[in-house]
Coordinates of C-alpha atoms and ligand atoms in Angstrom, one line a residue:
Chain A
M92 CA 32.9 -47.0 4.4
A93 CA 32.2 -44.2 6.9
Q94 CA 29.2 -42.0 6.1
L95 CA 31.2 -38.9 6.7
A96 CA 35.0 -38.7 6.2
V97 CA 37.0 -35.6 6.9
E98 CA 40.5 -36.1 5.6
N99 CA 43.5 -34.1 6.7
V100 CA 41.5 -30.8 6.6
T101 CA 43.4 -27.4 7.1
L102 CA 41.6 -24.1 7.4
T103 CA 43.4 -20.8 7.8
F104 CA 42.2 -17.2 8.4
G105 CA 44.8 -14.9 7.3
G106 CA 47.7 -17.1 8.3
V107 CA 46.1 -18.3 11.5
A108 CA 45.2 -22.0 11.3
A109 CA 41.7 -22.6 12.8
L110 CA 42.1 -26.3 11.7
S111 CA 45.3 -28.0 10.9
G112 CA 45.3 -31.5 9.5
V113 CA 42.0 -32.6 11.0
S114 CA 40.7 -36.0 10.2
L115 CA 37.4 -37.5 11.4
A116 CA 35.3 -40.5 10.4
V117 CA 31.7 -40.9 11.4
E118 CA 29.7 -44.1 10.8
R119 CA 26.0 -44.2 9.9
G120 CA 23.8 -44.0 13.0
E121 CA 26.6 -42.9 15.3
L122 CA 26.4 -40.1 17.9
V123 CA 29.9 -38.5 17.9
S124 CA 30.7 -35.6 20.1
I125 CA 33.4 -32.9 19.6
I126 CA 34.8 -31.3 22.6
G127 CA 37.5 -28.8 23.3
P128 CA 38.1 -25.4 24.8
N129 CA 36.8 -22.2 23.3
G130 CA 38.6 -21.3 20.1
A131 CA 39.7 -24.8 19.6
G132 CA 38.1 -24.9 16.1
K133 CA 34.9 -26.9 16.7
T134 CA 32.6 -24.5 15.0
S135 CA 35.1 -24.1 12.2
L136 CA 35.0 -27.8 11.6
L137 CA 31.2 -27.7 11.3
N138 CA 31.6 -24.7 8.9
V139 CA 33.8 -26.7 6.7
I140 CA 31.6 -29.8 6.7
S141 CA 28.5 -27.7 5.9
G142 CA 30.2 -25.7 3.2
F143 CA 30.3 -22.3 4.8
Y144 CA 34.1 -22.4 4.6
H145 CA 36.2 -24.3 2.2
P146 CA 39.4 -25.8 3.5
K147 CA 42.8 -24.8 2.2
Q148 CA 43.9 -28.5 2.2
G149 CA 42.3 -31.8 2.6
R150 CA 38.9 -33.1 1.5
I151 CA 35.5 -34.2 2.9
L152 CA 33.5 -37.1 1.7
F153 CA 29.8 -37.7 2.5
E154 CA 28.5 -41.1 1.5
G155 CA 31.4 -41.6 -0.8
E156 CA 30.9 -38.3 -2.7
E157 CA 33.4 -35.5 -2.4
I158 CA 31.6 -32.3 -1.0
T159 CA 34.7 -30.3 -0.1
H160 CA 33.9 -27.4 -2.5
L161 CA 30.1 -27.5 -2.6
S162 CA 28.0 -24.5 -1.4
P163 CA 26.0 -24.8 1.7
H164 CA 22.7 -25.4 0.0
A165 CA 24.1 -28.2 -2.2
I166 CA 25.4 -29.9 0.9
T167 CA 22.0 -29.5 2.7
Q168 CA 20.3 -31.0 -0.3
R169 CA 22.6 -34.1 0.1
G170 CA 21.3 -34.7 3.6
I171 CA 23.5 -32.8 6.0
A172 CA 21.6 -30.4 8.3
R173 CA 23.0 -28.0 10.9
A174 CA 21.8 -26.2 14.0
F175 CA 23.9 -23.0 14.5
Q176 CA 25.7 -22.1 17.7
N177 CA 24.6 -18.5 17.3
I178 CA 21.0 -19.0 16.6
E179 CA 20.4 -18.2 13.0
L180 CA 16.6 -18.3 12.6
F181 CA 14.4 -16.2 10.4
S182 CA 13.3 -13.9 13.2
G183 CA 10.5 -12.1 11.3
L184 CA 8.7 -15.4 10.6
T185 CA 6.8 -17.7 12.9
V186 CA 8.1 -21.1 14.2
L187 CA 5.9 -22.8 11.7
E188 CA 7.2 -20.8 8.8
N189 CA 10.7 -21.3 9.9
L190 CA 10.2 -25.1 9.8
M191 CA 8.3 -24.9 6.5
L192 CA 11.4 -23.2 5.1
A193 CA 13.3 -26.3 6.0
R194 CA 10.9 -28.2 3.6
H195 CA 11.8 -25.8 0.8
T196 CA 13.6 -28.3 -1.5
H197 CA 11.0 -31.0 -0.7
L198 CA 8.1 -28.9 -1.9
R199 CA 7.7 -29.8 -5.5
Y200 CA 5.5 -27.4 -7.5
G201 CA 6.0 -24.6 -10.0
L202 CA 5.6 -20.9 -9.9
L203 CA 2.3 -20.9 -11.7
Q204 CA 0.8 -23.5 -9.4
A205 CA 2.0 -21.6 -6.5
G206 CA 0.5 -18.4 -7.7
L207 CA -2.9 -20.0 -8.3
F208 CA -2.5 -22.0 -5.1
Y209 CA -4.3 -24.9 -6.7
G210 CA -3.8 -28.7 -7.0
R211 CA -0.2 -29.6 -6.7
A212 CA 0.8 -26.7 -4.6
L213 CA -2.0 -27.1 -2.0
A214 CA -1.4 -30.8 -1.8
E215 CA 2.4 -30.4 -1.3
E216 CA 2.0 -27.7 1.3
V217 CA -0.5 -29.8 3.3
R218 CA 1.7 -32.9 3.1
N219 CA 4.8 -31.1 4.2
R220 CA 2.9 -29.2 6.8
R221 CA 1.9 -32.6 8.4
L222 CA 5.6 -33.5 8.5
V223 CA 6.5 -30.2 10.1
E224 CA 3.7 -30.7 12.7
E225 CA 5.3 -34.0 13.6
V226 CA 8.6 -32.2 14.3
I227 CA 6.8 -29.6 16.3
D228 CA 5.2 -32.3 18.4
F229 CA 8.3 -34.2 18.8
M230 CA 10.3 -31.2 19.9
E231 CA 7.4 -30.1 22.2
L232 CA 7.0 -26.7 20.5
E233 CA 3.1 -26.8 20.2
P234 CA 2.6 -23.7 22.2
Y235 CA 4.8 -21.6 20.1
R236 CA 3.6 -22.7 16.6
K237 CA 2.3 -19.3 15.4
A238 CA 4.7 -17.2 17.5
L239 CA 7.2 -14.9 15.9
V240 CA 10.7 -16.4 16.5
G241 CA 12.2 -13.1 17.4
N242 CA 9.9 -12.8 20.3
L243 CA 10.7 -16.2 21.9
P244 CA 12.9 -16.7 24.9
Y245 CA 16.4 -17.9 24.3
G246 CA 15.9 -21.5 25.4
V247 CA 12.9 -22.0 23.1
R248 CA 14.8 -20.4 20.2
K249 CA 17.6 -22.9 20.7
R250 CA 15.0 -25.7 20.5
V251 CA 13.5 -24.1 17.3
E252 CA 17.0 -24.1 15.8
V253 CA 17.3 -27.8 16.4
A254 CA 13.7 -28.5 15.2
R255 CA 14.4 -26.6 12.0
A256 CA 17.5 -28.7 11.2
L257 CA 15.4 -31.8 11.9
A258 CA 12.7 -30.7 9.6
L259 CA 15.2 -31.0 6.8
S260 CA 14.9 -34.7 7.3
P261 CA 18.7 -35.1 7.3
K262 CA 20.8 -38.2 7.2
L263 CA 23.5 -36.3 9.3
L264 CA 22.6 -33.8 11.9
L265 CA 25.3 -31.3 13.1
L266 CA 24.5 -29.7 16.4
D267 CA 26.7 -26.8 17.7
E268 CA 26.3 -26.4 21.4
P269 CA 22.5 -26.9 21.4
M270 CA 22.4 -26.8 25.2
A271 CA 24.5 -23.7 25.8
G272 CA 22.9 -21.3 28.1
M273 CA 19.9 -23.6 28.9
T274 CA 18.4 -24.3 32.3
L275 CA 19.1 -27.7 33.8
E276 CA 15.5 -28.7 32.9
E277 CA 15.8 -27.5 29.3
K278 CA 19.1 -29.4 29.0
E279 CA 17.6 -32.6 30.1
D280 CA 14.8 -32.2 27.5
M281 CA 17.5 -31.6 24.8
V282 CA 19.4 -34.6 25.8
R283 CA 16.2 -36.7 25.4
F284 CA 15.5 -35.2 22.0
I285 CA 19.0 -36.0 20.8
L286 CA 18.9 -39.6 22.0
E287 CA 15.6 -40.0 20.4
I288 CA 16.8 -38.5 17.1
R289 CA 19.7 -40.9 17.1
A290 CA 17.4 -43.8 18.0
R291 CA 15.4 -43.0 14.8
G292 CA 18.6 -43.7 12.8
T293 CA 19.9 -40.2 12.1
T294 CA 23.7 -39.8 12.5
V295 CA 24.5 -37.0 15.0
I296 CA 27.7 -34.9 15.4
L297 CA 27.4 -33.0 18.7
I298 CA 29.5 -30.1 20.0
E299 CA 29.0 -29.8 23.7
H300 CA 30.8 -28.3 26.7
D301 CA 29.1 -30.3 29.5
L302 CA 31.4 -33.2 29.7
G303 CA 28.9 -35.1 31.9
V304 CA 26.4 -35.1 29.1
V305 CA 29.0 -35.9 26.5
M306 CA 30.3 -38.9 28.4
D307 CA 26.9 -40.1 29.0
I308 CA 25.4 -40.2 25.5
S309 CA 28.2 -40.3 22.9
D310 CA 29.3 -43.4 21.1
R311 CA 32.7 -41.7 20.4
V312 CA 34.3 -38.4 21.3
Y313 CA 36.9 -36.3 19.4
V314 CA 38.9 -33.8 21.3
L315 CA 40.1 -30.7 19.5
D316 CA 42.7 -28.2 20.8
F317 CA 44.4 -25.4 18.8
G318 CA 42.8 -26.8 15.7
Q319 CA 44.1 -30.3 16.0
V320 CA 42.6 -33.6 17.1
I321 CA 44.5 -34.5 20.3
A322 CA 42.4 -37.5 21.2
E323 CA 39.7 -39.7 19.8
G324 CA 37.9 -42.7 21.1
R325 CA 35.1 -44.1 23.3
P326 CA 34.0 -41.7 26.1
E327 CA 35.8 -43.6 28.9
E328 CA 39.0 -43.9 26.9
V329 CA 39.1 -40.3 26.2
A330 CA 38.4 -39.3 29.7
K331 CA 41.6 -41.2 30.8
N332 CA 43.8 -39.6 28.1
P333 CA 46.5 -37.4 29.8
R334 CA 46.5 -34.9 27.0
V335 CA 42.9 -34.3 27.3
Q336 CA 43.1 -33.9 31.1
E337 CA 45.9 -31.4 30.5
A338 CA 43.9 -29.4 27.9
Y339 CA 40.9 -29.3 30.1
M340 CA 42.8 -28.1 33.3
G341 CA 41.3 -24.9 34.4
V342 CA 38.7 -24.9 31.7
E343 CA 36.5 -27.5 33.2
A344 CA 36.2 -28.3 36.9
Chain B
M208 CA -21.3 -26.4 13.5
R209 CA -20.3 -22.9 14.6
N210 CA -22.0 -20.1 12.9
P211 CA -19.3 -18.9 10.5
W212 CA -20.7 -15.4 10.4
A213 CA -20.4 -14.8 14.2
Q214 CA -16.8 -16.1 14.1
T215 CA -14.5 -13.7 15.7
G216 CA -11.4 -15.9 16.2
N217 CA -9.4 -18.5 14.4
Y218 CA -10.9 -21.9 14.8
R219 CA -9.2 -23.7 12.0
T220 CA -9.0 -27.4 12.4
R221 CA -7.4 -28.6 9.2
Y222 CA -4.1 -27.6 7.5
E223 CA -6.0 -26.8 4.3
Q224 CA -8.0 -24.2 6.1
D225 CA -4.9 -22.9 7.8
A226 CA -3.5 -22.1 4.4
S227 CA -6.5 -20.1 3.3
I228 CA -6.1 -16.3 3.0
F229 CA -9.1 -15.0 5.1
A230 CA -9.4 -15.8 8.7
T231 CA -13.2 -15.4 8.7
H232 CA -16.1 -15.3 6.4
R233 CA -16.6 -11.7 7.2
E234 CA -13.2 -10.7 6.0
L235 CA -13.8 -12.4 2.6
V236 CA -17.3 -10.8 2.4
S237 CA -16.0 -7.3 3.3
L238 CA -13.3 -7.6 0.6
L239 CA -15.8 -8.7 -2.0
L240 CA -18.1 -5.8 -1.1
F241 CA -15.2 -3.4 -1.3
L242 CA -14.2 -4.7 -4.7
G243 CA -17.8 -4.5 -5.8
F244 CA -17.8 -0.8 -4.7
L245 CA -14.6 -0.1 -6.7
L246 CA -16.3 -1.6 -9.8
V247 CA -19.3 0.8 -9.7
L248 CA -17.3 3.7 -8.4
P249 CA -16.2 5.2 -11.8
Q250 CA -19.8 5.4 -12.9
F251 CA -20.3 8.3 -10.4
L252 CA -17.1 10.2 -11.2
S253 CA -15.9 12.7 -13.8
R254 CA -13.2 11.7 -16.3
T255 CA -10.5 13.6 -14.4
Q256 CA -11.4 11.9 -11.2
V257 CA -11.3 8.5 -12.8
F258 CA -7.9 9.4 -14.3
I259 CA -6.6 9.9 -10.8
L260 CA -8.0 6.5 -9.8
D261 CA -6.2 5.1 -12.9
L262 CA -2.9 6.5 -11.8
I263 CA -3.4 5.0 -8.3
L264 CA -4.1 1.6 -9.7
V265 CA -1.1 1.6 -12.1
Y266 CA 1.2 2.9 -9.4
S267 CA -0.1 0.3 -7.0
I268 CA 1.1 -2.4 -9.5
A269 CA 4.5 -1.0 -9.7
V270 CA 4.7 -0.4 -5.9
L271 CA 3.6 -4.0 -5.3
G272 CA 6.5 -5.1 -7.5
L273 CA 8.9 -2.8 -5.5
N274 CA 7.5 -4.3 -2.3
I275 CA 8.4 -7.9 -3.6
T276 CA 12.0 -6.8 -4.3
T277 CA 12.6 -4.3 -1.5
G278 CA 9.9 -4.9 1.1
Y279 CA 9.8 -8.7 1.1
A280 CA 13.2 -9.7 -0.1
G281 CA 15.0 -6.7 1.4
L282 CA 16.9 -5.9 -1.8
I283 CA 17.0 -2.2 -2.2
N284 CA 15.9 -1.0 -5.6
I285 CA 15.9 2.7 -6.6
G286 CA 15.4 2.0 -10.2
Q287 CA 11.8 0.8 -10.3
A288 CA 10.7 3.5 -12.7
A289 CA 13.3 2.4 -15.2
F290 CA 11.7 -1.1 -15.1
M291 CA 8.3 0.6 -15.7
G292 CA 10.0 2.4 -18.6
V293 CA 11.3 -0.9 -20.0
G294 CA 7.6 -2.1 -20.1
A295 CA 6.4 1.2 -21.5
Y296 CA 8.8 1.1 -24.4
T297 CA 7.9 -2.5 -25.1
A298 CA 4.4 -1.3 -25.5
A299 CA 5.5 1.6 -27.6
L300 CA 7.2 -0.8 -30.0
L301 CA 4.7 -3.7 -30.0
A302 CA 1.4 -1.8 -30.0
P303 CA 1.8 0.1 -33.2
A304 CA 2.9 -3.3 -34.8
G305 CA -0.7 -4.4 -34.2
L306 CA -0.4 -6.6 -31.0
P307 CA -3.5 -6.4 -28.9
F308 CA -3.1 -4.8 -25.5
Y309 CA -3.8 -8.0 -23.6
L310 CA -0.7 -9.6 -25.2
V311 CA 1.3 -6.4 -24.9
L312 CA 0.8 -6.3 -21.1
P313 CA 2.3 -9.8 -20.4
A314 CA 5.1 -9.1 -23.0
A315 CA 6.0 -5.8 -21.2
G316 CA 6.0 -7.7 -17.9
L317 CA 8.4 -10.2 -19.4
T318 CA 10.8 -7.7 -20.8
G319 CA 10.7 -6.0 -17.4
A320 CA 11.5 -9.3 -15.7
F321 CA 14.4 -9.9 -18.0
F322 CA 16.0 -6.6 -17.2
G323 CA 15.2 -7.1 -13.5
Y324 CA 17.1 -10.5 -13.6
L325 CA 20.1 -8.8 -15.2
V326 CA 20.1 -5.9 -12.8
G327 CA 19.7 -8.4 -9.9
I328 CA 23.0 -10.0 -10.7
P329 CA 25.1 -7.5 -8.5
S330 CA 22.8 -8.5 -5.6
L331 CA 24.6 -11.9 -5.6
R332 CA 27.6 -10.1 -4.3
V333 CA 26.7 -6.7 -2.8
K334 CA 24.1 -5.4 -0.3
H335 CA 22.6 -2.2 1.0
L336 CA 24.1 1.0 -0.2
Y337 CA 26.2 -0.8 -2.9
L338 CA 23.1 -2.5 -4.3
A339 CA 21.3 0.8 -4.3
M340 CA 24.1 2.2 -6.4
A341 CA 23.8 -0.7 -8.8
T342 CA 20.1 -0.2 -9.3
L343 CA 20.7 3.6 -9.6
A344 CA 23.2 2.9 -12.3
F345 CA 20.5 0.9 -14.2
Q346 CA 18.2 3.9 -13.9
V347 CA 20.9 6.3 -15.4
V348 CA 21.9 3.9 -18.1
F349 CA 18.2 3.4 -19.0
E350 CA 17.6 7.1 -19.3
W351 CA 20.8 7.8 -21.2
T352 CA 20.1 4.9 -23.6
V353 CA 16.6 6.0 -24.3
G354 CA 17.8 9.5 -24.8
H355 CA 20.2 8.5 -27.4
L356 CA 18.2 5.9 -29.4
P357 CA 16.5 7.1 -32.5
L358 CA 14.4 3.9 -32.4
L359 CA 12.8 5.2 -29.1
N360 CA 12.5 8.8 -30.5
Q361 CA 15.3 9.8 -28.1
G362 CA 12.9 10.0 -25.2
G363 CA 10.4 12.2 -27.1
A364 CA 6.8 11.2 -27.3
M365 CA 5.9 7.9 -28.9
P366 CA 2.3 7.6 -29.5
L367 CA 0.3 4.5 -28.8
P368 CA -2.6 3.6 -31.1
R369 CA -6.2 3.4 -29.9
V370 CA -7.3 0.0 -28.6
S371 CA -10.4 -2.0 -29.0
L372 CA -11.7 -5.1 -27.2
L373 CA -14.2 -7.5 -28.9
G374 CA -15.3 -4.8 -31.3
Y375 CA -15.7 -2.2 -28.6
E376 CA -13.7 0.9 -29.7
V377 CA -12.1 2.9 -27.0
G378 CA -12.2 6.6 -27.7
F379 CA -11.9 10.0 -26.0
R380 CA -15.1 9.6 -23.9
N381 CA -14.5 6.2 -22.4
H382 CA -10.6 6.2 -22.4
Y383 CA -10.1 6.6 -18.7
H384 CA -13.0 4.4 -17.7
F385 CA -11.8 1.6 -20.0
W386 CA -8.2 1.7 -18.6
Y387 CA -9.7 1.9 -15.1
Y388 CA -11.3 -1.4 -15.5
V389 CA -8.3 -3.0 -17.3
S390 CA -5.9 -1.7 -14.6
F391 CA -8.3 -2.9 -11.8
A392 CA -8.5 -6.4 -13.2
V393 CA -4.7 -6.6 -13.7
L394 CA -4.1 -5.3 -10.2
V395 CA -6.5 -7.7 -8.6
L396 CA -5.0 -10.6 -10.6
L397 CA -1.3 -9.7 -9.8
A398 CA -2.1 -9.0 -6.1
L399 CA -3.9 -12.4 -5.8
F400 CA -1.1 -14.1 -7.5
F401 CA 1.5 -12.6 -5.1
R402 CA -0.8 -13.2 -2.1
N403 CA -0.9 -16.9 -3.1
L404 CA 3.0 -17.0 -3.5
L405 CA 3.3 -15.7 0.0
R406 CA 1.8 -18.9 1.5
T407 CA 4.1 -21.1 -0.7
K408 CA 7.9 -21.7 -0.8
Y409 CA 8.4 -18.8 -3.2
G410 CA 7.0 -16.3 -0.7
R411 CA 8.8 -17.8 2.3
A412 CA 12.1 -17.8 0.4
L413 CA 11.9 -14.1 -0.2
V414 CA 11.5 -13.3 3.5
A415 CA 14.2 -15.9 4.3
V416 CA 16.9 -14.2 2.2
R417 CA 15.9 -10.8 3.7
D418 CA 16.1 -12.1 7.3
N419 CA 19.1 -14.3 7.1
D420 CA 20.7 -15.4 3.8
R421 CA 23.2 -17.6 5.6
A422 CA 20.4 -19.6 7.1
A423 CA 18.5 -19.6 3.9
D424 CA 21.5 -21.3 2.4
A425 CA 21.5 -23.8 5.2
M426 CA 17.9 -24.6 4.3
G427 CA 19.0 -26.0 1.0
M428 CA 17.8 -22.9 -1.0
D429 CA 20.1 -21.1 -3.3
P430 CA 20.0 -17.5 -1.9
G431 CA 21.3 -16.1 -5.2
R432 CA 18.6 -17.6 -7.2
T433 CA 16.0 -16.3 -4.8
K434 CA 17.4 -12.8 -5.1
L435 CA 17.4 -12.9 -8.9
F436 CA 13.8 -14.2 -8.7
A437 CA 12.9 -11.3 -6.4
F438 CA 14.3 -8.8 -8.8
A439 CA 12.7 -10.5 -11.9
L440 CA 9.3 -10.7 -10.3
G441 CA 9.4 -7.2 -9.0
A442 CA 10.4 -6.0 -12.4
F443 CA 7.7 -7.9 -14.1
Y444 CA 5.1 -6.0 -12.1
A445 CA 6.8 -2.8 -13.0
G446 CA 6.9 -3.8 -16.7
V447 CA 3.2 -4.4 -16.7
A448 CA 2.6 -1.1 -14.8
G449 CA 4.7 0.7 -17.3
A450 CA 2.7 -0.6 -20.3
L451 CA -0.5 0.3 -18.6
Y452 CA 0.8 3.8 -17.9
A453 CA 1.9 4.1 -21.6
Y454 CA -1.7 3.1 -22.8
L455 CA -3.2 5.5 -20.2
S456 CA -1.2 8.5 -21.3
R457 CA -1.6 7.4 -25.0
A458 CA 2.1 8.0 -25.4
V459 CA 5.5 7.1 -23.9
V460 CA 7.8 9.9 -22.9
I461 CA 11.0 9.5 -20.9
E462 CA 9.9 12.0 -18.3
D463 CA 7.4 9.5 -16.9
Y464 CA 10.1 7.0 -16.0
T465 CA 12.8 9.0 -14.5
F466 CA 14.8 8.7 -11.2
A467 CA 12.3 11.1 -9.6
V468 CA 9.5 8.6 -10.3
S469 CA 11.7 5.9 -8.8
I470 CA 11.9 7.8 -5.6
K471 CA 8.2 8.5 -5.7
L472 CA 7.5 4.7 -5.9
L473 CA 9.8 4.1 -3.1
A474 CA 8.1 6.8 -1.0
M475 CA 4.7 5.2 -1.8
A476 CA 6.0 1.8 -0.6
I477 CA 7.3 3.4 2.6
V478 CA 4.2 5.4 3.3
G479 CA 2.0 2.4 2.7
G480 CA 4.2 0.1 4.8
L481 CA 7.3 -1.6 3.4
G482 CA 6.9 -5.4 3.0
T483 CA 3.1 -5.4 3.2
L484 CA 0.6 -6.3 0.5
V485 CA -2.2 -3.8 1.6
G486 CA 0.5 -1.0 1.9
S487 CA 1.1 -1.3 -1.8
F488 CA -2.4 0.1 -2.4
L489 CA -2.6 2.5 0.6
G490 CA 0.8 4.3 -0.2
P491 CA -0.1 5.2 -3.8
A492 CA -3.6 6.1 -3.0
F493 CA -2.5 8.4 -0.1
L494 CA 0.3 10.2 -2.0
E495 CA -1.7 10.6 -5.2
L496 CA -4.7 12.0 -3.4
L497 CA -2.5 14.2 -1.4
D498 CA -0.8 15.5 -4.6
V499 CA -4.2 16.3 -6.2
N500 CA -5.3 18.2 -3.2
M501 CA -2.1 20.1 -3.0
E502 CA -2.4 21.0 -6.6
A503 CA -5.9 22.3 -6.0
L504 CA -4.8 24.3 -3.1
S505 CA -1.8 25.7 -4.9
N506 CA -4.1 26.8 -7.8
L507 CA -6.3 28.5 -5.3
I508 CA -3.3 30.3 -3.8
K509 CA -2.2 31.3 -7.3
A510 CA -5.6 32.7 -8.0
L511 CA -5.6 34.7 -4.9
G512 CA -2.2 36.1 -6.0
F513 CA -0.7 35.3 -2.6
S514 CA 3.1 35.4 -2.3
V515 CA 5.6 35.6 0.5
A516 CA 8.6 37.8 0.0
G517 CA 8.5 37.1 -3.7
V518 CA 8.6 33.3 -3.2
D519 CA 6.2 31.4 -5.2
V520 CA 4.4 29.6 -2.5
A521 CA 1.9 27.9 -4.8
S522 CA 4.3 25.9 -6.9
A523 CA 6.4 25.0 -3.8
L524 CA 3.4 23.5 -2.1
R525 CA 3.3 20.2 -3.8
P526 CA 7.0 19.1 -3.4
L527 CA 7.0 20.5 0.1
A528 CA 3.9 18.5 1.2
F529 CA 5.3 15.4 -0.5
G530 CA 8.6 15.8 1.4
L531 CA 7.0 16.6 4.7
V532 CA 4.7 13.6 4.6
I533 CA 7.6 11.2 3.9
V534 CA 9.7 12.7 6.8
L535 CA 6.7 12.5 9.2
F536 CA 6.1 8.9 8.3
L537 CA 9.7 7.9 8.6
V538 CA 9.8 9.5 12.1
F539 CA 6.4 8.8 13.5
E540 CA 5.1 5.8 11.7
P541 CA 7.9 3.8 10.0
R542 CA 5.5 0.9 9.6
G543 CA 3.4 3.1 7.4
L544 CA -0.4 3.2 6.7
Y545 CA -0.5 -0.5 7.0
N546 CA -0.2 -0.3 10.7
W547 CA -3.3 2.0 11.0
W548 CA -5.1 -0.4 8.7
R549 CA -4.1 -3.3 11.0
V550 CA -5.4 -1.7 14.1
V551 CA -8.8 -0.9 12.4
R552 CA -9.0 -4.4 11.1
S553 CA -8.4 -6.0 14.5
Y554 CA -11.0 -3.8 15.9
F555 CA -13.6 -5.0 13.3
R556 CA -12.6 -8.6 13.7
T557 CA -14.1 -8.7 17.1
W558 CA -17.0 -6.3 16.4
P559 CA -19.6 -6.1 17.8
F560 CA -18.0 -7.8 20.7
R561 CA -15.6 -5.6 22.6
Y562 CA -13.1 -6.7 25.1
Ligands
LIG72 N1 35.4 -16.0 10.3 C1 36.6 -16.0 11.0 N2 37.6 -15.2 10.8 C2 38.7 -15.1 11.5 N3 38.9 -16.0 12.4 C3 38.0 -17.0 12.7 C4 36.8 -17.0 12.0 N4 36.1 -18.0 12.5 C5 36.8 -18.6 13.4 N5 38.0 -18.0 13.5 C6 39.0 -18.3 14.5 O1 39.3 -19.7 14.5 C7 39.5 -20.2 15.7 C8 38.5 -21.3 16.0 O2 37.3 -20.7 16.2 P1 35.9 -21.7 16.4 O3 35.9 -22.7 15.4 O4 34.8 -20.7 16.5 O5 36.2 -22.3 17.8 P2 35.2 -23.1 18.8 O6 33.9 -23.3 18.1 O7 35.9 -24.4 19.1 O8 35.0 -22.2 20.0 C9 39.5 -19.1 16.7 O9 40.8 -18.7 16.9 C10 38.7 -18.1 15.9 O10 39.1 -16.7 16.4
LIG73 MG1 32.0 -22.6 18.6

């Protein structure tokens, strides 16, 4: 059984179909990429999986459970985390606080314990702080720990966005163009992080425009165009597909 | 080991230390000294002067609550005085029935929280101006209901009985001093409680829904529940403040909890610095002291019989000063008095070393 199964999903915005009859299956531990021109429906697909939009038709199963109509927080609690394409961080908080927010549902103490900051609350904060520090080390964000997110350069904010999703300790990680607008060096770092995340056993769905990167690191690739899956398979199969070459004419060199 | 007293920077080495409130020993000691000063202060003041301090303390509690809802969670609330009123009327009903004040205060907080929760429900769907209208609606409904309920004397004065604590009777002579110490203790307790919340998931969640409730949702927290919590907690503080205000004025009248008071509380929060803990004390202190001084000044002008073209300058002075100060703050220092305090503090943090 696939860890994530998107079955025949259709999503419309006022009559315009952003997704029509999209199906997708991802196995545990896979790194699956979604490519396609701008406006193809890639972000919409992630929105449907993470519960921000609910499809008109079709259903979505995660580890055998139907999550089609659950709210985003309920889906996050089941182990799906997401890094947004348009950075959606808490800009008035520090990097550390942003990541601690990802531990929200893992922090188990009551209001009174929190107000007295005693016993359970202190222990849980320290335990989760340790975990967050591991993510900070891993994503090489040490110099920015106490910096306000709003003041950080774009490339670093992109990295914090991924780090925060990772701090949720997800089973499935959805990455929406995590390398867009980055310098070559930053991109290489991000590729390294993604490969390492996958190596640790987390399933990854990646949306990425750089075909070189996609072909290099993906186990499988889905190609979306006009809200439909036009090709699917291993990178080298997809690259040879004539419909893909057609869809990418003029879009990618 | 480093001398902790000469410490001017942050040298924390463990996460436990990082979670502590005060950066240096000096800051903690300064605060304790200041609290000690506030404890002895009333002994050197007249009853009227202590009464003004009482008002500052009680309003600080309500403004702290408003800061929780509006400052930290970003949910506009222009009905905070109505939540104070809910607490005050709770006191007016429970105190004559014989409940001691130290039980009346938390009960008033809980009724406040209950109404805060209900009034918060529209915040699940609407934001900004629309939410402002919803809280305004509560203020209006509150005033209308009180005005029509015989149980609440239709807004007329409902007296509160004298209180006693461990056989100590509070009478005319020690009334203001007694409520000073009670309000002081309650404020310190509630401020400490919230300061602690701020370094836990409850505090972070408030700021998260303010900054980006979509992202908050993606973090696995229910933004709706967080907003209801912000309203309930802010109204709890208002409820407690309302009961204290009721005891302090020995009676509950609707005029003390009207829309104008809600605006005053909002002004205090803004002048102090919206979304800051310290601002919750600075704002009420500043505006109350301003008011007292303007009143003195206007009495002086009245005594001199001074008037410009038949306009009663004396009675116009107080509202004018109030309005002017708010406009000046909005234009020149929107971050409020907190910002001045921050500058002073960072100066003293490195004192006596200057660089
Ligand atoms: N909230 C929305 N309201 C209306 N149309 C939308 C909305 N979100 C996406 N769309 C439309 O759906 C289509 C797919 O968009 P999107 O999923 O963002 O594409 P991609 O991420 O592949 O660039 C586009 O035509 C876009 O205009
Ligand atoms: Mg997109």
